[in-house]
mmCIF file of the C-alpha atoms, coordinates in Angstrom:
data_MODEL
# 
_entry.id   MODEL 
# 
loop_
_atom_site.group_PDB 
_atom_site.id 
_atom_site.type_symbol 
_atom_site.label_atom_id 
_atom_site.label_alt_id 
_atom_site.label_comp_id 
_atom_site.label_asym_id 
_atom_site.label_entity_id 
_atom_site.label_seq_id 
_atom_site.pdbx_PDB_ins_code 
_atom_site.Cartn_x 
_atom_site.Cartn_y 
_atom_site.Cartn_z 
_atom_site.occupancy 
_atom_site.B_iso_or_equiv 
_atom_site.pdbx_formal_charge 
_atom_site.auth_seq_id 
_atom_site.auth_comp_id 
_atom_site.auth_asym_id 
_atom_site.auth_atom_id 
_atom_site.pdbx_PDB_model_num 
ATOM 1   C CA . MET A 1 1   ? -28.204 -25.694 21.868 1.00 0.00 ? 1   MET A CA 1 
ATOM 2   C CA . ASN A 1 2   ? -28.502 -22.690 19.252 1.00 0.00 ? 2   ASN A CA 1 
ATOM 3   C CA . THR A 1 3   ? -27.637 -19.172 19.960 1.00 0.00 ? 3   THR A CA 1 
ATOM 4   C CA . LEU A 1 4   ? -30.391 -16.384 18.797 1.00 0.00 ? 4   LEU A CA 1 
ATOM 5   C CA . GLU A 1 5   ? -27.812 -15.666 15.803 1.00 0.00 ? 5   GLU A CA 1 
ATOM 6   C CA . GLN A 1 6   ? -27.503 -19.545 14.387 1.00 0.00 ? 6   GLN A CA 1 
ATOM 7   C CA . ASP A 1 7   ? -31.965 -19.651 15.395 1.00 0.00 ? 7   ASP A CA 1 
ATOM 8   C CA . ILE A 1 8   ? -32.207 -16.386 13.272 1.00 0.00 ? 8   ILE A CA 1 
ATOM 9   C CA . TYR A 1 9   ? -30.085 -17.400 10.283 1.00 0.00 ? 9   TYR A CA 1 
ATOM 10  C CA . ASN A 1 10  ? -31.977 -21.172 10.327 1.00 0.00 ? 10  ASN A CA 1 
ATOM 11  C CA . ARG A 1 11  ? -35.297 -19.442 10.201 1.00 0.00 ? 11  ARG A CA 1 
ATOM 12  C CA . LEU A 1 12  ? -33.730 -17.313 7.305  1.00 0.00 ? 12  LEU A CA 1 
ATOM 13  C CA . LEU A 1 13  ? -32.155 -20.594 5.465  1.00 0.00 ? 13  LEU A CA 1 
ATOM 14  C CA . GLN A 1 14  ? -35.779 -22.023 5.642  1.00 0.00 ? 14  GLN A CA 1 
ATOM 15  C CA . GLY A 1 15  ? -37.397 -18.814 3.742  1.00 0.00 ? 15  GLY A CA 1 
ATOM 16  C CA . ARG A 1 16  ? -38.678 -17.421 6.889  1.00 0.00 ? 16  ARG A CA 1 
ATOM 17  C CA . SER A 1 17  ? -38.765 -14.192 7.767  1.00 0.00 ? 17  SER A CA 1 
ATOM 18  C CA . VAL A 1 18  ? -38.158 -12.335 11.388 1.00 0.00 ? 18  VAL A CA 1 
ATOM 19  C CA . ILE A 1 19  ? -39.243 -9.765  13.639 1.00 0.00 ? 19  ILE A CA 1 
ATOM 20  C CA . LEU A 1 20  ? -36.699 -9.097  16.171 1.00 0.00 ? 20  LEU A CA 1 
ATOM 21  C CA . VAL A 1 21  ? -38.598 -6.873  18.868 1.00 0.00 ? 21  VAL A CA 1 
ATOM 22  C CA . GLY A 1 22  ? -36.972 -5.229  21.809 1.00 0.00 ? 22  GLY A CA 1 
ATOM 23  C CA . PRO A 1 23  ? -36.693 -1.850  23.800 1.00 0.00 ? 23  PRO A CA 1 
ATOM 24  C CA . THR A 1 24  ? -34.599 1.185   22.540 1.00 0.00 ? 24  THR A CA 1 
ATOM 25  C CA . GLU A 1 25  ? -30.737 1.035   23.508 1.00 0.00 ? 25  GLU A CA 1 
ATOM 26  C CA . GLU A 1 26  ? -30.828 -2.539  23.986 1.00 0.00 ? 26  GLU A CA 1 
ATOM 27  C CA . GLY A 1 27  ? -28.700 -3.931  21.813 1.00 0.00 ? 27  GLY A CA 1 
ATOM 28  C CA . LYS A 1 28  ? -31.132 -5.531  18.520 1.00 0.00 ? 28  LYS A CA 1 
ATOM 29  C CA . THR A 1 29  ? -28.915 -3.308  15.659 1.00 0.00 ? 29  THR A CA 1 
ATOM 30  C CA . TRP A 1 30  ? -25.457 -4.070  17.603 1.00 0.00 ? 30  TRP A CA 1 
ATOM 31  C CA . PHE A 1 31  ? -26.503 -7.989  18.003 1.00 0.00 ? 31  PHE A CA 1 
ATOM 32  C CA . VAL A 1 32  ? -27.735 -7.742  13.616 1.00 0.00 ? 32  VAL A CA 1 
ATOM 33  C CA . LYS A 1 33  ? -24.108 -6.171  12.702 1.00 0.00 ? 33  LYS A CA 1 
ATOM 34  C CA . ASN A 1 34  ? -21.866 -7.863  14.702 1.00 0.00 ? 34  ASN A CA 1 
ATOM 35  C CA . LYS A 1 35  ? -23.052 -11.311 15.221 1.00 0.00 ? 35  LYS A CA 1 
ATOM 36  C CA . LEU A 1 36  ? -26.184 -12.053 12.880 1.00 0.00 ? 36  LEU A CA 1 
ATOM 37  C CA . ILE A 1 37  ? -23.822 -10.849 9.874  1.00 0.00 ? 37  ILE A CA 1 
ATOM 38  C CA . PRO A 1 38  ? -20.979 -12.500 10.209 1.00 0.00 ? 38  PRO A CA 1 
ATOM 39  C CA . LEU A 1 39  ? -22.438 -15.616 10.466 1.00 0.00 ? 39  LEU A CA 1 
ATOM 40  C CA . PHE A 1 40  ? -23.487 -14.667 6.628  1.00 0.00 ? 40  PHE A CA 1 
ATOM 41  C CA . ASP A 1 41  ? -20.194 -13.863 6.189  1.00 0.00 ? 41  ASP A CA 1 
ATOM 42  C CA . LEU A 1 42  ? -18.712 -17.116 7.035  1.00 0.00 ? 42  LEU A CA 1 
ATOM 43  C CA . ASN A 1 43  ? -21.130 -19.079 5.437  1.00 0.00 ? 43  ASN A CA 1 
ATOM 44  C CA . LYS A 1 44  ? -20.795 -16.572 2.262  1.00 0.00 ? 44  LYS A CA 1 
ATOM 45  C CA . GLN A 1 45  ? -24.277 -15.433 2.256  1.00 0.00 ? 45  GLN A CA 1 
ATOM 46  C CA . THR A 1 46  ? -24.846 -12.251 1.122  1.00 0.00 ? 46  THR A CA 1 
ATOM 47  C CA . TYR A 1 47  ? -27.338 -9.390  2.387  1.00 0.00 ? 47  TYR A CA 1 
ATOM 48  C CA . GLN A 1 48  ? -29.247 -6.410  2.009  1.00 0.00 ? 48  GLN A CA 1 
ATOM 49  C CA . TYR A 1 49  ? -29.223 -3.784  5.001  1.00 0.00 ? 49  TYR A CA 1 
ATOM 50  C CA . ILE A 1 50  ? -32.076 -0.929  4.721  1.00 0.00 ? 50  ILE A CA 1 
ATOM 51  C CA . TYR A 1 51  ? -32.164 1.311   7.775  1.00 0.00 ? 51  TYR A CA 1 
ATOM 52  C CA . GLY A 1 52  ? -35.466 3.298   8.015  1.00 0.00 ? 52  GLY A CA 1 
ATOM 53  C CA . PHE A 1 53  ? -38.227 4.109   6.072  1.00 0.00 ? 53  PHE A CA 1 
ATOM 54  C CA . ILE A 1 54  ? -35.584 7.042   4.991  1.00 0.00 ? 54  ILE A CA 1 
ATOM 55  C CA . ASN A 1 55  ? -34.561 6.292   1.803  1.00 0.00 ? 55  ASN A CA 1 
ATOM 56  C CA . ASP A 1 56  ? -36.815 4.505   -0.768 1.00 0.00 ? 56  ASP A CA 1 
ATOM 57  C CA . PRO A 1 57  ? -35.126 0.684   -0.392 1.00 0.00 ? 57  PRO A CA 1 
ATOM 58  C CA . VAL A 1 58  ? -34.049 -0.845  -3.909 1.00 0.00 ? 58  VAL A CA 1 
ATOM 59  C CA . PHE A 1 59  ? -33.290 -4.349  -3.767 1.00 0.00 ? 59  PHE A CA 1 
ATOM 60  C CA . VAL A 1 60  ? -30.920 -5.929  -5.216 1.00 0.00 ? 60  VAL A CA 1 
ATOM 61  C CA . LYS A 1 61  ? -29.838 -9.638  -5.442 1.00 0.00 ? 61  LYS A CA 1 
ATOM 62  C CA . SER A 1 62  ? -28.530 -11.285 -2.522 1.00 0.00 ? 62  SER A CA 1 
ATOM 63  C CA . ASN A 1 63  ? -29.726 -13.513 -0.119 1.00 0.00 ? 63  ASN A CA 1 
ATOM 64  C CA . PHE A 1 64  ? -31.445 -12.007 2.825  1.00 0.00 ? 64  PHE A CA 1 
ATOM 65  C CA . VAL A 1 65  ? -32.193 -8.341  3.737  1.00 0.00 ? 65  VAL A CA 1 
ATOM 66  C CA . ILE A 1 66  ? -31.993 -6.602  6.940  1.00 0.00 ? 66  ILE A CA 1 
ATOM 67  C CA . VAL A 1 67  ? -34.670 -4.188  7.370  1.00 0.00 ? 67  VAL A CA 1 
ATOM 68  C CA . ASP A 1 68  ? -33.721 -1.558  10.240 1.00 0.00 ? 68  ASP A CA 1 
ATOM 69  C CA . GLU A 1 69  ? -35.792 0.480   12.141 1.00 0.00 ? 69  GLU A CA 1 
ATOM 70  C CA . TYR A 1 70  ? -38.664 -1.443  10.976 1.00 0.00 ? 70  TYR A CA 1 
ATOM 71  C CA . GLU A 1 71  ? -42.639 -0.164  12.535 1.00 0.00 ? 71  GLU A CA 1 
ATOM 72  C CA . THR A 1 72  ? -45.344 -1.937  12.072 1.00 0.00 ? 72  THR A CA 1 
ATOM 73  C CA . PHE A 1 73  ? -48.869 -0.321  12.691 1.00 0.00 ? 73  PHE A CA 1 
ATOM 74  C CA . LEU A 1 74  ? -50.622 -3.756  13.438 1.00 0.00 ? 74  LEU A CA 1 
ATOM 75  C CA . ASP A 1 75  ? -50.369 -3.043  17.019 1.00 0.00 ? 75  ASP A CA 1 
ATOM 76  C CA . ARG A 1 76  ? -51.730 0.866   16.594 1.00 0.00 ? 76  ARG A CA 1 
ATOM 77  C CA . ASP A 1 77  ? -55.132 -0.140  18.448 1.00 0.00 ? 77  ASP A CA 1 
ATOM 78  C CA . PHE A 1 78  ? -53.374 -1.319  21.429 1.00 0.00 ? 78  PHE A CA 1 
ATOM 79  C CA . LEU A 1 79  ? -51.148 1.238   21.365 1.00 0.00 ? 79  LEU A CA 1 
ATOM 80  C CA . GLU A 1 80  ? -53.823 4.287   21.617 1.00 0.00 ? 80  GLU A CA 1 
ATOM 81  C CA . LYS A 1 81  ? -55.713 2.441   24.285 1.00 0.00 ? 81  LYS A CA 1 
ATOM 82  C CA . ARG A 1 82  ? -52.520 1.753   26.538 1.00 0.00 ? 82  ARG A CA 1 
ATOM 83  C CA . TYR A 1 83  ? -51.607 5.550   25.750 1.00 0.00 ? 83  TYR A CA 1 
ATOM 84  C CA . PRO A 1 84  ? -54.513 7.582   25.063 1.00 0.00 ? 84  PRO A CA 1 
ATOM 85  C CA . GLU A 1 85  ? -52.542 10.734  25.576 1.00 0.00 ? 85  GLU A CA 1 
ATOM 86  C CA . ASP A 1 86  ? -50.932 10.026  23.045 1.00 0.00 ? 86  ASP A CA 1 
ATOM 87  C CA . VAL A 1 87  ? -54.009 9.356   20.192 1.00 0.00 ? 87  VAL A CA 1 
ATOM 88  C CA . PRO A 1 88  ? -53.005 9.410   17.452 1.00 0.00 ? 88  PRO A CA 1 
ATOM 89  C CA . TYR A 1 89  ? -50.473 7.992   18.123 1.00 0.00 ? 89  TYR A CA 1 
ATOM 90  C CA . TYR A 1 90  ? -49.167 8.526   14.675 1.00 0.00 ? 90  TYR A CA 1 
ATOM 91  C CA . ASN A 1 91  ? -49.110 11.343  13.521 1.00 0.00 ? 91  ASN A CA 1 
ATOM 92  C CA . ASP A 1 92  ? -50.724 11.842  9.321  1.00 0.00 ? 92  ASP A CA 1 
ATOM 93  C CA . LYS A 1 93  ? -47.316 12.544  7.966  1.00 0.00 ? 93  LYS A CA 1 
ATOM 94  C CA . TYR A 1 94  ? -45.223 9.599   9.680  1.00 0.00 ? 94  TYR A CA 1 
ATOM 95  C CA . PHE A 1 95  ? -48.115 7.308   8.831  1.00 0.00 ? 95  PHE A CA 1 
ATOM 96  C CA . ASN A 1 96  ? -47.857 8.068   5.183  1.00 0.00 ? 96  ASN A CA 1 
ATOM 97  C CA . ASP A 1 97  ? -44.621 7.857   5.099  1.00 0.00 ? 97  ASP A CA 1 
ATOM 98  C CA . VAL A 1 98  ? -44.650 4.332   6.743  1.00 0.00 ? 98  VAL A CA 1 
ATOM 99  C CA . SER A 1 99  ? -47.203 3.134   4.261  1.00 0.00 ? 99  SER A CA 1 
ATOM 100 C CA . ARG A 1 100 ? -45.665 4.561   1.238  1.00 0.00 ? 100 ARG A CA 1 
ATOM 101 C CA . TRP A 1 101 ? -42.661 2.554   2.838  1.00 0.00 ? 101 TRP A CA 1 
ATOM 102 C CA . TYR A 1 102 ? -44.564 -0.951  2.901  1.00 0.00 ? 102 TYR A CA 1 
ATOM 103 C CA . LYS A 1 103 ? -45.668 -0.495  -0.353 1.00 0.00 ? 103 LYS A CA 1 
ATOM 104 C CA . LEU A 1 104 ? -42.103 -0.697  -1.484 1.00 0.00 ? 104 LEU A CA 1 
ATOM 105 C CA . LEU A 1 105 ? -41.004 -3.376  1.216  1.00 0.00 ? 105 LEU A CA 1 
ATOM 106 C CA . ALA A 1 106 ? -43.578 -5.411  -0.064 1.00 0.00 ? 106 ALA A CA 1 
ATOM 107 C CA . GLU A 1 107 ? -41.554 -6.066  -3.541 1.00 0.00 ? 107 GLU A CA 1 
ATOM 108 C CA . ASN A 1 108 ? -39.227 -7.705  -1.025 1.00 0.00 ? 108 ASN A CA 1 
ATOM 109 C CA . LYS A 1 109 ? -39.639 -11.352 -1.812 1.00 0.00 ? 109 LYS A CA 1 
ATOM 110 C CA . LEU A 1 110 ? -36.672 -12.547 0.117  1.00 0.00 ? 110 LEU A CA 1 
ATOM 111 C CA . PRO A 1 111 ? -36.467 -14.481 3.679  1.00 0.00 ? 111 PRO A CA 1 
ATOM 112 C CA . THR A 1 112 ? -36.051 -10.845 5.538  1.00 0.00 ? 112 THR A CA 1 
ATOM 113 C CA . VAL A 1 113 ? -34.988 -9.730  9.733  1.00 0.00 ? 113 VAL A CA 1 
ATOM 114 C CA . TYR A 1 114 ? -37.106 -6.809  10.858 1.00 0.00 ? 114 TYR A CA 1 
ATOM 115 C CA . ILE A 1 115 ? -35.873 -4.783  14.020 1.00 0.00 ? 115 ILE A CA 1 
ATOM 116 C CA . LEU A 1 116 ? -38.857 -3.554  15.641 1.00 0.00 ? 116 LEU A CA 1 
ATOM 117 C CA . THR A 1 117 ? -38.352 -1.072  18.878 1.00 0.00 ? 117 THR A CA 1 
ATOM 118 C CA . ARG A 1 118 ? -41.458 -1.744  21.747 1.00 0.00 ? 118 ARG A CA 1 
ATOM 119 C CA . ASN A 1 119 ? -39.916 -0.331  24.984 1.00 0.00 ? 119 ASN A CA 1 
ATOM 120 C CA . GLU A 1 120 ? -42.609 -1.297  27.562 1.00 0.00 ? 120 GLU A CA 1 
ATOM 121 C CA . ALA A 1 121 ? -43.074 -5.248  28.569 1.00 0.00 ? 121 ALA A CA 1 
ATOM 122 C CA . PRO A 1 122 ? -46.659 -4.917  27.949 1.00 0.00 ? 122 PRO A CA 1 
ATOM 123 C CA . ASP A 1 123 ? -46.406 -3.306  24.282 1.00 0.00 ? 123 ASP A CA 1 
ATOM 124 C CA . ILE A 1 124 ? -43.643 -5.991  23.503 1.00 0.00 ? 124 ILE A CA 1 
ATOM 125 C CA . ASP A 1 125 ? -45.661 -9.131  24.581 1.00 0.00 ? 125 ASP A CA 1 
ATOM 126 C CA . ASN A 1 126 ? -48.538 -7.782  22.216 1.00 0.00 ? 126 ASN A CA 1 
ATOM 127 C CA . ILE A 1 127 ? -46.279 -8.001  19.374 1.00 0.00 ? 127 ILE A CA 1 
ATOM 128 C CA . LEU A 1 128 ? -45.304 -11.648 20.413 1.00 0.00 ? 128 LEU A CA 1 
ATOM 129 C CA . SER A 1 129 ? -48.645 -12.289 21.084 1.00 0.00 ? 129 SER A CA 1 
ATOM 130 C CA . ASN A 1 130 ? -50.223 -11.323 17.916 1.00 0.00 ? 130 ASN A CA 1 
ATOM 131 C CA . VAL A 1 131 ? -48.461 -10.203 14.741 1.00 0.00 ? 131 VAL A CA 1 
ATOM 132 C CA . GLY A 1 132 ? -47.544 -13.355 12.707 1.00 0.00 ? 132 GLY A CA 1 
ATOM 133 C CA . LEU A 1 133 ? -47.965 -11.123 9.473  1.00 0.00 ? 133 LEU A CA 1 
ATOM 134 C CA . THR A 1 134 ? -46.082 -8.177  8.190  1.00 0.00 ? 134 THR A CA 1 
ATOM 135 C CA . ASP A 1 135 ? -48.547 -5.135  7.236  1.00 0.00 ? 135 ASP A CA 1 
ATOM 136 C CA . TRP A 1 136 ? -48.671 -6.295  3.533  1.00 0.00 ? 136 TRP A CA 1 
ATOM 137 C CA . GLY A 1 137 ? -49.747 -10.163 4.955  1.00 0.00 ? 137 GLY A CA 1 
ATOM 138 C CA . ASN A 1 138 ? -46.145 -11.659 5.139  1.00 0.00 ? 138 ASN A CA 1 
ATOM 139 C CA . LYS A 1 139 ? -45.543 -14.242 7.001  1.00 0.00 ? 139 LYS A CA 1 
ATOM 140 C CA . VAL A 1 140 ? -43.143 -13.671 9.938  1.00 0.00 ? 140 VAL A CA 1 
ATOM 141 C CA . ASP A 1 141 ? -42.019 -15.231 13.394 1.00 0.00 ? 141 ASP A CA 1 
ATOM 142 C CA . VAL A 1 142 ? -41.794 -13.013 15.804 1.00 0.00 ? 142 VAL A CA 1 
ATOM 143 C CA . ILE A 1 143 ? -38.498 -13.454 18.467 1.00 0.00 ? 143 ILE A CA 1 
ATOM 144 C CA . GLU A 1 144 ? -38.087 -11.239 21.152 1.00 0.00 ? 144 GLU A CA 1 
ATOM 145 C CA . PHE A 1 145 ? -34.882 -9.354  21.883 1.00 0.00 ? 145 PHE A CA 1 
ATOM 146 C CA . ILE A 1 146 ? -32.959 -9.974  25.364 1.00 0.00 ? 146 ILE A CA 1 
ATOM 147 C CA . ARG A 1 147 ? -29.515 -8.077  25.707 1.00 0.00 ? 147 ARG A CA 1 
ATOM 148 C CA . LYS A 1 148 ? -27.179 -10.539 27.740 1.00 0.00 ? 148 LYS A CA 1 
ATOM 149 C CA . PRO A 1 149 ? -25.188 -9.765  29.969 1.00 0.00 ? 149 PRO A CA 1 
# 
């Protein structure tokens, strides 16, 4: 049986991208840095690590891309219905910043791991059931990250 890192690695080798979704502080970033990236290194695969949308990504020649603190608006309606006290769920500045970031990420044509945070089980289930594309239309596989004890 393949480990999660081997499963993700195999998908990337096939040219597929992955959204890794799970709660805050569950270890998604730790997993990528300590399990997945060593697998890249072991197999002499190059990667680019992009953290959040604070800095504009400039894509360099590599085999894979990792985008930490990825955000999607594909579940915005779902979240606003579930959390009506938080409407609008994303303020205008955040929405504009992330939308600008999407235009830059859309330039990336490499297999990518997108690390996405959703904290509640229904929010994660919604992503697992309803998201198969990035916000700019690239196909992705969605995998739930569950911390192993």
